[in-house]
C-alpha cells in the first residue's frame, strides 16, 4: 500500500510573517519513488508542522516501482508532483500537457557514472572504459550527451539491468547510478566506488523539481506559493535541523530504510553538493533561472536528445514562486551564523 502521510491543520492559521489567515486546504503531493532521504524536506514539513503553519493539509503519496504518479498530476488526482530532471518537463510541454515547474529543489542532478576507485584517472578517462552500463532511459538522454560532449562511444554501451553484479565482478566496469544510492550499495558489498557527478561536467539540468498544473498557477497562485514556501522551509529544517521525526515518517512509508542508511544518503548529498549550492546560496532553495533552463534545452538539442523547435521553453517553468531568499534565515539560525 502506498504510504500516505497527513498534516492536519486548524480551520484558520496565520502565515509566518504576515497577518493573513487561511483555512486548511487539502493538498496531495506525489513523489517519484519510494520514501528516502532525497524526499526528506517534504516529510520534514509534515513532521514538524510547517505545512500546518501554512494552512495546508498535505497528503504525501509515495511513488515506487509499481506506481507511476506522473499522469496523476494532469488528471487532477495530485496537486503537486516531485519531478525528475527537466527532460520530463520538456516532454510535457512538447506533448501539450498543461503542467509547469514551480521550484527546483536540487540545483544539481544526482546522476553519476560509477567506476572502481583507481581504475581510471579521471572523468575524461572513462571514455576509454571497455563497457559502460546504461539503462534504457539513460540511453536516450544523458548517454547521447556523453557521446556528443565528452567523446564516449556507442561501442562501449551495454544495457544496465539495475543490478550491481556486473560492476562488482569487473574492475574495469563503468555504470550509471544515482549519486546517493549506488555508491553506497557498492561499498556495502565491499567495492571501492568512485562517483563522477555528471552535473560537474556540464549536465546542467535541475532535478527533484516541484510541478503543478497550469490551472492551479493561474487560478490559485496563493496556494502554490504557500506549498512552495512550506516545502522550502521543510528542506532547510531537514538539512540543518533535527531530522528525527522526518526519518521516522520516511521509515514508516519505506521500512527498508534505516537511520544509518538515511544518514549515509544525506552525507552523500552534502559530499556531492546537490541542494544548497549555486544559485540557492543567494536566492534560496528552489531557485531557478530561465537562462539556465534555456541552456539545458540548447544542450539537449545539440546532443540530439531533442529536436530543435520541439519545445516552447517559456512554458516549462515559472520563477514567480522562488528566487526570493525564502527560508534562508532558518538556515542561518540553525547553522549559528
CSV table of C-alpha atoms in Angstrom, one decimal:
chain,number,residue,atom,x,y,z
A,1,UNK,CA,0.0,0.0,0.0
A,2,UNK,CA,1.3,3.4,-0.9
A,3,UNK,CA,2.5,5.5,2.1
A,4,UNK,CA,0.2,8.3,2.9
A,5,UNK,CA,1.0,11.0,5.4
A,6,UNK,CA,-1.3,13.7,6.6
A,7,UNK,CA,-0.6,17.0,8.2
A,8,UNK,CA,-4.0,18.2,9.6
A,9,UNK,CA,-4.5,21.8,10.2
A,10,UNK,CA,-6.8,24.0,12.2
A,11,UNK,CA,-9.5,26.0,10.4
A,12,UNK,CA,-7.6,29.2,10.2
A,13,UNK,CA,-3.8,29.7,10.7
A,14,UNK,CA,-1.6,32.7,10.2
A,15,UNK,CA,1.2,32.7,7.7
A,16,UNK,CA,4.6,33.4,9.4
A,17,UNK,CA,5.5,37.0,9.0
A,18,UNK,CA,2.0,38.0,7.7
A,19,UNK,CA,-1.4,38.7,9.1
A,20,UNK,CA,-3.4,36.7,6.5
A,21,UNK,CA,-5.2,33.7,7.8
A,22,UNK,CA,-6.1,30.6,5.8
A,23,UNK,CA,-8.4,27.6,6.4
A,24,UNK,CA,-6.9,24.2,5.9
A,25,UNK,CA,-6.5,23.4,2.2
A,26,UNK,CA,-6.2,19.7,1.3
A,27,UNK,CA,-3.2,19.2,-0.9
A,28,UNK,CA,-2.0,15.9,-2.4
A,29,UNK,CA,1.7,15.7,-3.3
A,30,UNK,CA,3.1,12.7,-5.2
A,31,UNK,CA,6.7,11.6,-5.0
A,32,UNK,CA,8.5,9.8,-7.8
A,33,UNK,CA,9.9,6.8,-5.9
A,34,UNK,CA,9.9,5.0,-2.5
A,35,UNK,CA,10.5,7.3,0.5
A,36,UNK,CA,14.1,8.2,1.0
A,37,UNK,CA,16.4,10.9,2.2
A,38,UNK,CA,16.0,12.7,-1.1
A,39,UNK,CA,12.4,13.3,-0.2
A,40,UNK,CA,13.3,14.4,3.3
A,41,UNK,CA,12.3,18.1,3.2
A,42,UNK,CA,8.7,17.2,2.4
A,43,UNK,CA,8.5,14.7,5.2
A,44,UNK,CA,10.1,17.2,7.5
A,45,UNK,CA,7.4,19.8,6.7
A,46,UNK,CA,4.8,17.2,7.7
A,47,UNK,CA,6.6,16.1,10.8
A,48,UNK,CA,7.4,19.5,12.3
A,49,UNK,CA,4.1,21.2,11.4
A,50,UNK,CA,5.4,23.5,8.7
A,51,UNK,CA,2.7,22.6,6.3
A,52,UNK,CA,0.2,23.0,9.1
A,53,UNK,CA,1.6,26.5,9.8
A,54,UNK,CA,0.8,27.4,6.2
A,55,UNK,CA,-2.8,26.3,6.4
A,56,UNK,CA,-2.2,23.1,4.4
A,57,UNK,CA,-3.5,19.6,5.0
A,58,UNK,CA,-0.8,17.7,3.0
A,59,UNK,CA,-1.0,14.1,1.9
A,60,UNK,CA,2.2,12.6,0.6
A,61,UNK,CA,1.5,9.9,-2.0
A,62,UNK,CA,4.6,7.8,-2.4
A,63,UNK,CA,5.8,6.5,-5.8
A,64,UNK,CA,7.6,3.3,-6.4
A,65,UNK,CA,8.4,0.6,-8.9
A,66,UNK,CA,4.7,-0.3,-9.4
A,67,UNK,CA,3.4,3.3,-9.1
A,68,UNK,CA,3.6,6.0,-11.7
A,69,UNK,CA,2.4,9.2,-10.2
A,70,UNK,CA,3.2,11.4,-13.2
A,71,UNK,CA,-0.1,11.0,-15.2
A,72,UNK,CA,-2.0,11.6,-11.9
A,73,UNK,CA,-1.0,15.3,-11.9
A,74,UNK,CA,-2.7,16.4,-15.1
A,75,UNK,CA,-5.6,14.1,-14.3
A,76,UNK,CA,-6.2,16.1,-11.2
A,77,UNK,CA,-5.6,13.3,-8.7
A,78,UNK,CA,-2.4,15.1,-7.5
A,79,UNK,CA,-2.0,18.8,-6.8
A,80,UNK,CA,1.8,18.8,-6.9
A,81,UNK,CA,4.4,16.3,-8.2
A,82,UNK,CA,8.0,15.7,-7.4
A,83,UNK,CA,9.6,15.8,-10.9
A,84,UNK,CA,12.9,14.3,-12.1
A,85,UNK,CA,15.1,16.3,-14.3
A,86,UNK,CA,14.0,18.9,-16.9
A,87,UNK,CA,13.7,16.5,-19.8
A,88,UNK,CA,10.4,15.2,-18.4
A,89,UNK,CA,9.2,18.8,-18.1
A,90,UNK,CA,10.3,19.4,-21.7
A,91,UNK,CA,8.3,16.3,-22.7
A,92,UNK,CA,5.2,17.6,-21.0
A,93,UNK,CA,5.3,20.9,-22.9
A,94,UNK,CA,6.1,19.1,-26.2
A,95,UNK,CA,3.0,16.9,-25.7
A,96,UNK,CA,0.8,19.9,-24.6
A,97,UNK,CA,0.3,18.5,-21.1
A,98,UNK,CA,-0.7,21.6,-19.0
A,99,UNK,CA,1.8,21.4,-16.2
A,100,UNK,CA,4.7,23.6,-15.1
A,101,UNK,CA,7.7,23.6,-12.8
A,102,UNK,CA,7.3,26.0,-9.8
A,103,UNK,CA,10.5,25.2,-7.9
A,104,UNK,CA,13.8,23.2,-8.4
A,105,UNK,CA,14.9,21.7,-5.1
A,106,UNK,CA,18.1,20.1,-6.4
A,107,UNK,CA,20.4,22.5,-8.1
A,108,UNK,CA,22.3,19.5,-9.4
A,109,UNK,CA,21.1,16.3,-10.9
A,110,UNK,CA,22.5,13.4,-8.7
A,111,UNK,CA,23.1,11.3,-11.9
A,112,UNK,CA,26.6,9.8,-11.9
A,113,UNK,CA,28.9,7.4,-13.7
A,114,UNK,CA,30.4,5.0,-11.2
A,115,UNK,CA,33.8,3.2,-11.6
A,116,UNK,CA,36.1,1.4,-9.3
A,117,UNK,CA,38.5,3.6,-7.4
A,118,UNK,CA,41.8,3.8,-9.2
A,119,UNK,CA,40.6,2.1,-12.4
A,120,UNK,CA,40.5,5.4,-14.3
A,121,UNK,CA,42.5,8.7,-13.9
A,122,UNK,CA,39.5,11.0,-14.1
A,123,UNK,CA,36.1,11.6,-15.7
A,124,UNK,CA,37.6,12.1,-19.1
A,125,UNK,CA,39.4,8.7,-18.9
A,126,UNK,CA,36.0,7.0,-18.6
A,127,UNK,CA,35.5,7.2,-22.3
A,128,UNK,CA,38.3,4.6,-22.6
A,129,UNK,CA,36.3,2.1,-20.5
A,130,UNK,CA,35.6,-1.2,-22.4
A,131,UNK,CA,32.0,-1.3,-21.1
A,132,UNK,CA,29.5,1.3,-19.7
A,133,UNK,CA,26.2,0.1,-18.4
A,134,UNK,CA,23.3,2.5,-19.1
A,135,UNK,CA,19.6,1.9,-18.6
A,136,UNK,CA,17.0,2.4,-21.4
A,137,UNK,CA,16.0,5.9,-20.3
A,138,UNK,CA,19.6,7.0,-19.9
A,139,UNK,CA,20.5,5.7,-23.4
A,140,UNK,CA,18.1,8.3,-24.9
A,141,UNK,CA,19.1,11.1,-22.6
A,142,UNK,CA,22.4,11.7,-20.8
A,143,UNK,CA,24.2,9.0,-22.8
A,144,UNK,CA,23.6,11.0,-26.0
A,145,UNK,CA,25.1,14.0,-24.2
A,146,UNK,CA,28.1,11.9,-23.1
A,147,UNK,CA,28.8,10.8,-26.7
A,148,UNK,CA,28.3,14.3,-28.1
A,149,UNK,CA,30.1,16.4,-25.5
A,150,UNK,CA,32.6,14.0,-24.0
A,151,UNK,CA,33.7,11.6,-26.7
A,152,UNK,CA,32.1,8.4,-25.4
A,153,UNK,CA,31.3,5.8,-28.0
A,154,UNK,CA,28.2,3.6,-28.6
A,155,UNK,CA,30.7,0.7,-28.9
A,156,UNK,CA,31.0,0.9,-25.1
A,157,UNK,CA,27.3,0.9,-24.4
A,158,UNK,CA,25.6,-2.1,-22.8
A,159,UNK,CA,22.2,-2.3,-21.1
A,160,UNK,CA,22.0,-1.7,-17.3
A,161,UNK,CA,19.7,-4.1,-15.5
A,162,UNK,CA,19.7,-2.2,-12.2
A,163,UNK,CA,21.8,-4.9,-10.6
A,164,UNK,CA,25.3,-4.4,-9.3
A,165,UNK,CA,26.5,-7.9,-10.1
A,166,UNK,CA,28.4,-7.0,-13.3
A,167,UNK,CA,30.0,-4.0,-11.7
A,168,UNK,CA,31.1,-5.9,-8.6
A,169,UNK,CA,32.9,-8.6,-10.6
A,170,UNK,CA,34.7,-6.4,-13.2
A,171,UNK,CA,37.2,-3.8,-12.0
A,172,UNK,CA,37.1,-2.0,-15.4
A,173,UNK,CA,33.3,-1.8,-15.5
A,174,UNK,CA,31.6,1.6,-15.5
A,175,UNK,CA,27.9,2.0,-14.9
A,176,UNK,CA,25.3,4.7,-14.4
A,177,UNK,CA,24.0,5.4,-10.9
A,178,UNK,CA,22.3,7.8,-8.6
A,179,UNK,CA,24.9,9.6,-6.5
A,180,UNK,CA,23.2,9.0,-3.2
A,181,UNK,CA,22.4,5.3,-3.7
A,182,UNK,CA,24.6,3.0,-6.0
A,183,UNK,CA,27.9,4.1,-4.4
A,184,UNK,CA,26.6,3.2,-1.0
A,185,UNK,CA,25.2,-0.2,-2.2
A,186,UNK,CA,28.5,-1.0,-3.9
A,187,UNK,CA,30.5,0.0,-0.8
A,188,UNK,CA,28.3,-2.3,1.3
A,189,UNK,CA,29.3,-5.2,-1.0
A,190,UNK,CA,33.0,-4.5,-0.4
A,191,UNK,CA,33.8,-2.4,-3.5
A,192,UNK,CA,35.5,0.9,-3.5
A,193,UNK,CA,33.4,3.0,-5.9
A,194,UNK,CA,34.4,6.3,-7.5
A,195,UNK,CA,31.4,8.5,-8.3
A,196,UNK,CA,31.6,11.1,-11.1
A,197,UNK,CA,28.7,13.5,-11.0
A,198,UNK,CA,27.5,14.4,-14.5
A,199,UNK,CA,26.4,17.9,-13.2
A,200,UNK,CA,30.1,18.7,-12.5
A,201,UNK,CA,30.9,18.1,-16.2
A,202,UNK,CA,28.1,20.1,-17.9
A,203,UNK,CA,24.9,18.1,-17.4
A,204,UNK,CA,23.2,21.3,-16.1
A,205,UNK,CA,19.6,20.3,-15.6
A,206,UNK,CA,17.7,21.0,-12.4
A,207,UNK,CA,16.4,17.9,-10.5
A,208,UNK,CA,13.7,17.0,-8.0
A,209,UNK,CA,11.5,19.8,-9.2
A,210,UNK,CA,8.0,20.6,-7.9
A,211,UNK,CA,5.4,20.6,-10.7
A,212,UNK,CA,1.8,21.6,-10.7
A,213,UNK,CA,-1.0,22.1,-13.1
A,214,UNK,CA,-1.1,25.3,-15.1
A,215,UNK,CA,-4.7,25.8,-13.9
A,216,UNK,CA,-3.6,25.9,-10.3
A,217,UNK,CA,-0.9,28.5,-11.0
A,218,UNK,CA,-3.5,30.7,-12.8
A,219,UNK,CA,-6.5,30.2,-10.5
A,220,UNK,CA,-4.8,29.8,-7.1
A,221,UNK,CA,-1.3,31.2,-7.1
A,222,UNK,CA,-1.6,31.9,-3.4
A,223,UNK,CA,-1.9,28.2,-2.6
A,224,UNK,CA,1.0,27.4,-4.8
A,225,UNK,CA,3.1,29.9,-3.0
A,226,UNK,CA,2.2,28.5,0.4
A,227,UNK,CA,3.1,25.0,-0.7
A,228,UNK,CA,6.4,26.1,-2.2
A,229,UNK,CA,7.3,28.2,0.8
A,230,UNK,CA,6.5,25.5,3.3
A,231,UNK,CA,8.4,22.9,1.3
A,232,UNK,CA,11.5,25.1,1.1
A,233,UNK,CA,11.3,25.6,4.9
A,234,UNK,CA,11.0,21.9,5.3
A,235,UNK,CA,14.2,21.4,3.3
A,236,UNK,CA,16.1,23.9,5.4
A,237,UNK,CA,15.0,22.3,8.6
A,238,UNK,CA,15.8,18.8,7.2
A,239,UNK,CA,19.2,19.8,6.0
A,240,UNK,CA,20.3,21.7,9.1
A,241,UNK,CA,18.0,20.8,11.9
A,242,UNK,CA,16.7,17.7,13.8
A,243,UNK,CA,15.7,15.1,11.2
A,244,UNK,CA,14.5,12.5,13.8
A,245,UNK,CA,10.7,12.9,13.2
A,246,UNK,CA,11.1,13.1,9.4
A,247,UNK,CA,13.3,9.9,9.5
A,248,UNK,CA,10.5,8.2,11.4
A,249,UNK,CA,7.9,9.1,8.8
A,250,UNK,CA,10.2,8.0,5.9
A,251,UNK,CA,10.9,4.7,7.6
A,252,UNK,CA,7.2,4.2,8.2
A,253,UNK,CA,6.5,4.6,4.5
A,254,UNK,CA,9.5,2.6,3.4
A,255,UNK,CA,10.6,0.1,6.1
A,256,UNK,CA,13.7,-0.8,4.0
A,257,UNK,CA,15.2,2.5,5.1
A,258,UNK,CA,17.1,2.8,8.4
A,259,UNK,CA,18.6,5.7,10.3
A,260,UNK,CA,22.0,4.5,9.2
A,261,UNK,CA,21.0,4.4,5.6
A,262,UNK,CA,19.4,7.8,5.7
A,263,UNK,CA,22.4,9.3,7.4
A,264,UNK,CA,24.7,7.8,4.7
A,265,UNK,CA,22.5,9.1,2.0
A,266,UNK,CA,22.5,12.6,3.4
A,267,UNK,CA,26.3,12.5,3.8
A,268,UNK,CA,26.4,11.8,0.0
A,269,UNK,CA,24.1,14.8,-0.7
A,270,UNK,CA,26.5,17.0,1.2
A,271,UNK,CA,29.6,15.5,-0.3
A,272,UNK,CA,28.3,15.9,-3.9
A,273,UNK,CA,26.9,19.4,-3.3
A,274,UNK,CA,23.4,18.8,-4.6
A,275,UNK,CA,20.9,21.1,-2.8
A,276,UNK,CA,22.0,24.2,-1.1
A,277,UNK,CA,24.6,25.2,-3.7
A,278,UNK,CA,24.9,27.5,-6.7
A,279,UNK,CA,22.0,30.0,-7.0
A,280,UNK,CA,20.4,28.5,-3.9
A,281,UNK,CA,23.0,30.1,-1.7
A,282,UNK,CA,21.9,33.6,-2.7
A,283,UNK,CA,18.3,33.1,-3.9
A,284,UNK,CA,17.2,30.3,-1.6
A,285,UNK,CA,16.4,26.6,-2.1
A,286,UNK,CA,14.1,26.1,-5.0
A,287,UNK,CA,15.9,28.7,-7.1
A,288,UNK,CA,15.6,28.6,-10.9
A,289,UNK,CA,16.5,30.8,-13.9
A,290,UNK,CA,15.1,30.9,-17.4
A,291,UNK,CA,18.6,31.3,-18.7
A,292,UNK,CA,19.7,28.0,-17.2
A,293,UNK,CA,16.6,26.2,-18.4
A,294,UNK,CA,17.3,27.5,-21.9
A,295,UNK,CA,20.9,26.5,-21.7
A,296,UNK,CA,20.0,22.9,-20.8
A,297,UNK,CA,17.5,22.9,-23.7
A,298,UNK,CA,20.1,24.1,-26.1
A,299,UNK,CA,22.5,21.4,-24.8
A,300,UNK,CA,19.7,18.7,-25.3
A,301,UNK,CA,19.3,20.0,-28.9
A,302,UNK,CA,23.0,19.9,-29.6
A,303,UNK,CA,23.3,16.4,-28.2
A,304,UNK,CA,20.4,15.1,-30.3
A,305,UNK,CA,18.2,14.4,-27.3
A,306,UNK,CA,15.5,16.8,-28.6
A,307,UNK,CA,14.7,18.2,-32.0
A,308,UNK,CA,15.1,22.0,-32.4
A,309,UNK,CA,11.9,23.9,-32.0
A,310,UNK,CA,10.1,20.9,-30.4
A,311,UNK,CA,9.6,22.7,-27.1
A,312,UNK,CA,8.4,26.2,-26.1
A,313,UNK,CA,10.9,26.7,-23.3
A,314,UNK,CA,8.9,29.6,-21.9
A,315,UNK,CA,6.2,27.2,-20.8
A,316,UNK,CA,8.4,24.8,-18.9
A,317,UNK,CA,8.7,26.7,-15.7
A,318,UNK,CA,7.8,29.9,-13.8
A,319,UNK,CA,10.1,31.8,-11.4
A,320,UNK,CA,7.2,33.6,-9.7
A,321,UNK,CA,7.3,31.4,-6.6
A,322,UNK,CA,11.0,31.2,-6.0
A,323,UNK,CA,14.2,33.3,-6.0
A,324,UNK,CA,13.1,35.3,-3.0
A,325,UNK,CA,15.5,34.0,-0.5
A,326,UNK,CA,12.7,32.4,1.5
A,327,UNK,CA,13.9,30.3,4.4
A,328,UNK,CA,17.5,31.4,4.3
A,329,UNK,CA,17.1,32.9,7.7
A,330,UNK,CA,16.2,29.5,9.0
A,331,UNK,CA,19.4,28.0,7.7
A,332,UNK,CA,21.5,30.8,9.2
A,333,UNK,CA,19.9,30.3,12.6
A,334,UNK,CA,20.3,26.6,12.6
A,335,UNK,CA,23.9,26.9,11.5
A,336,UNK,CA,24.6,29.5,14.1
A,337,UNK,CA,25.6,32.2,11.7
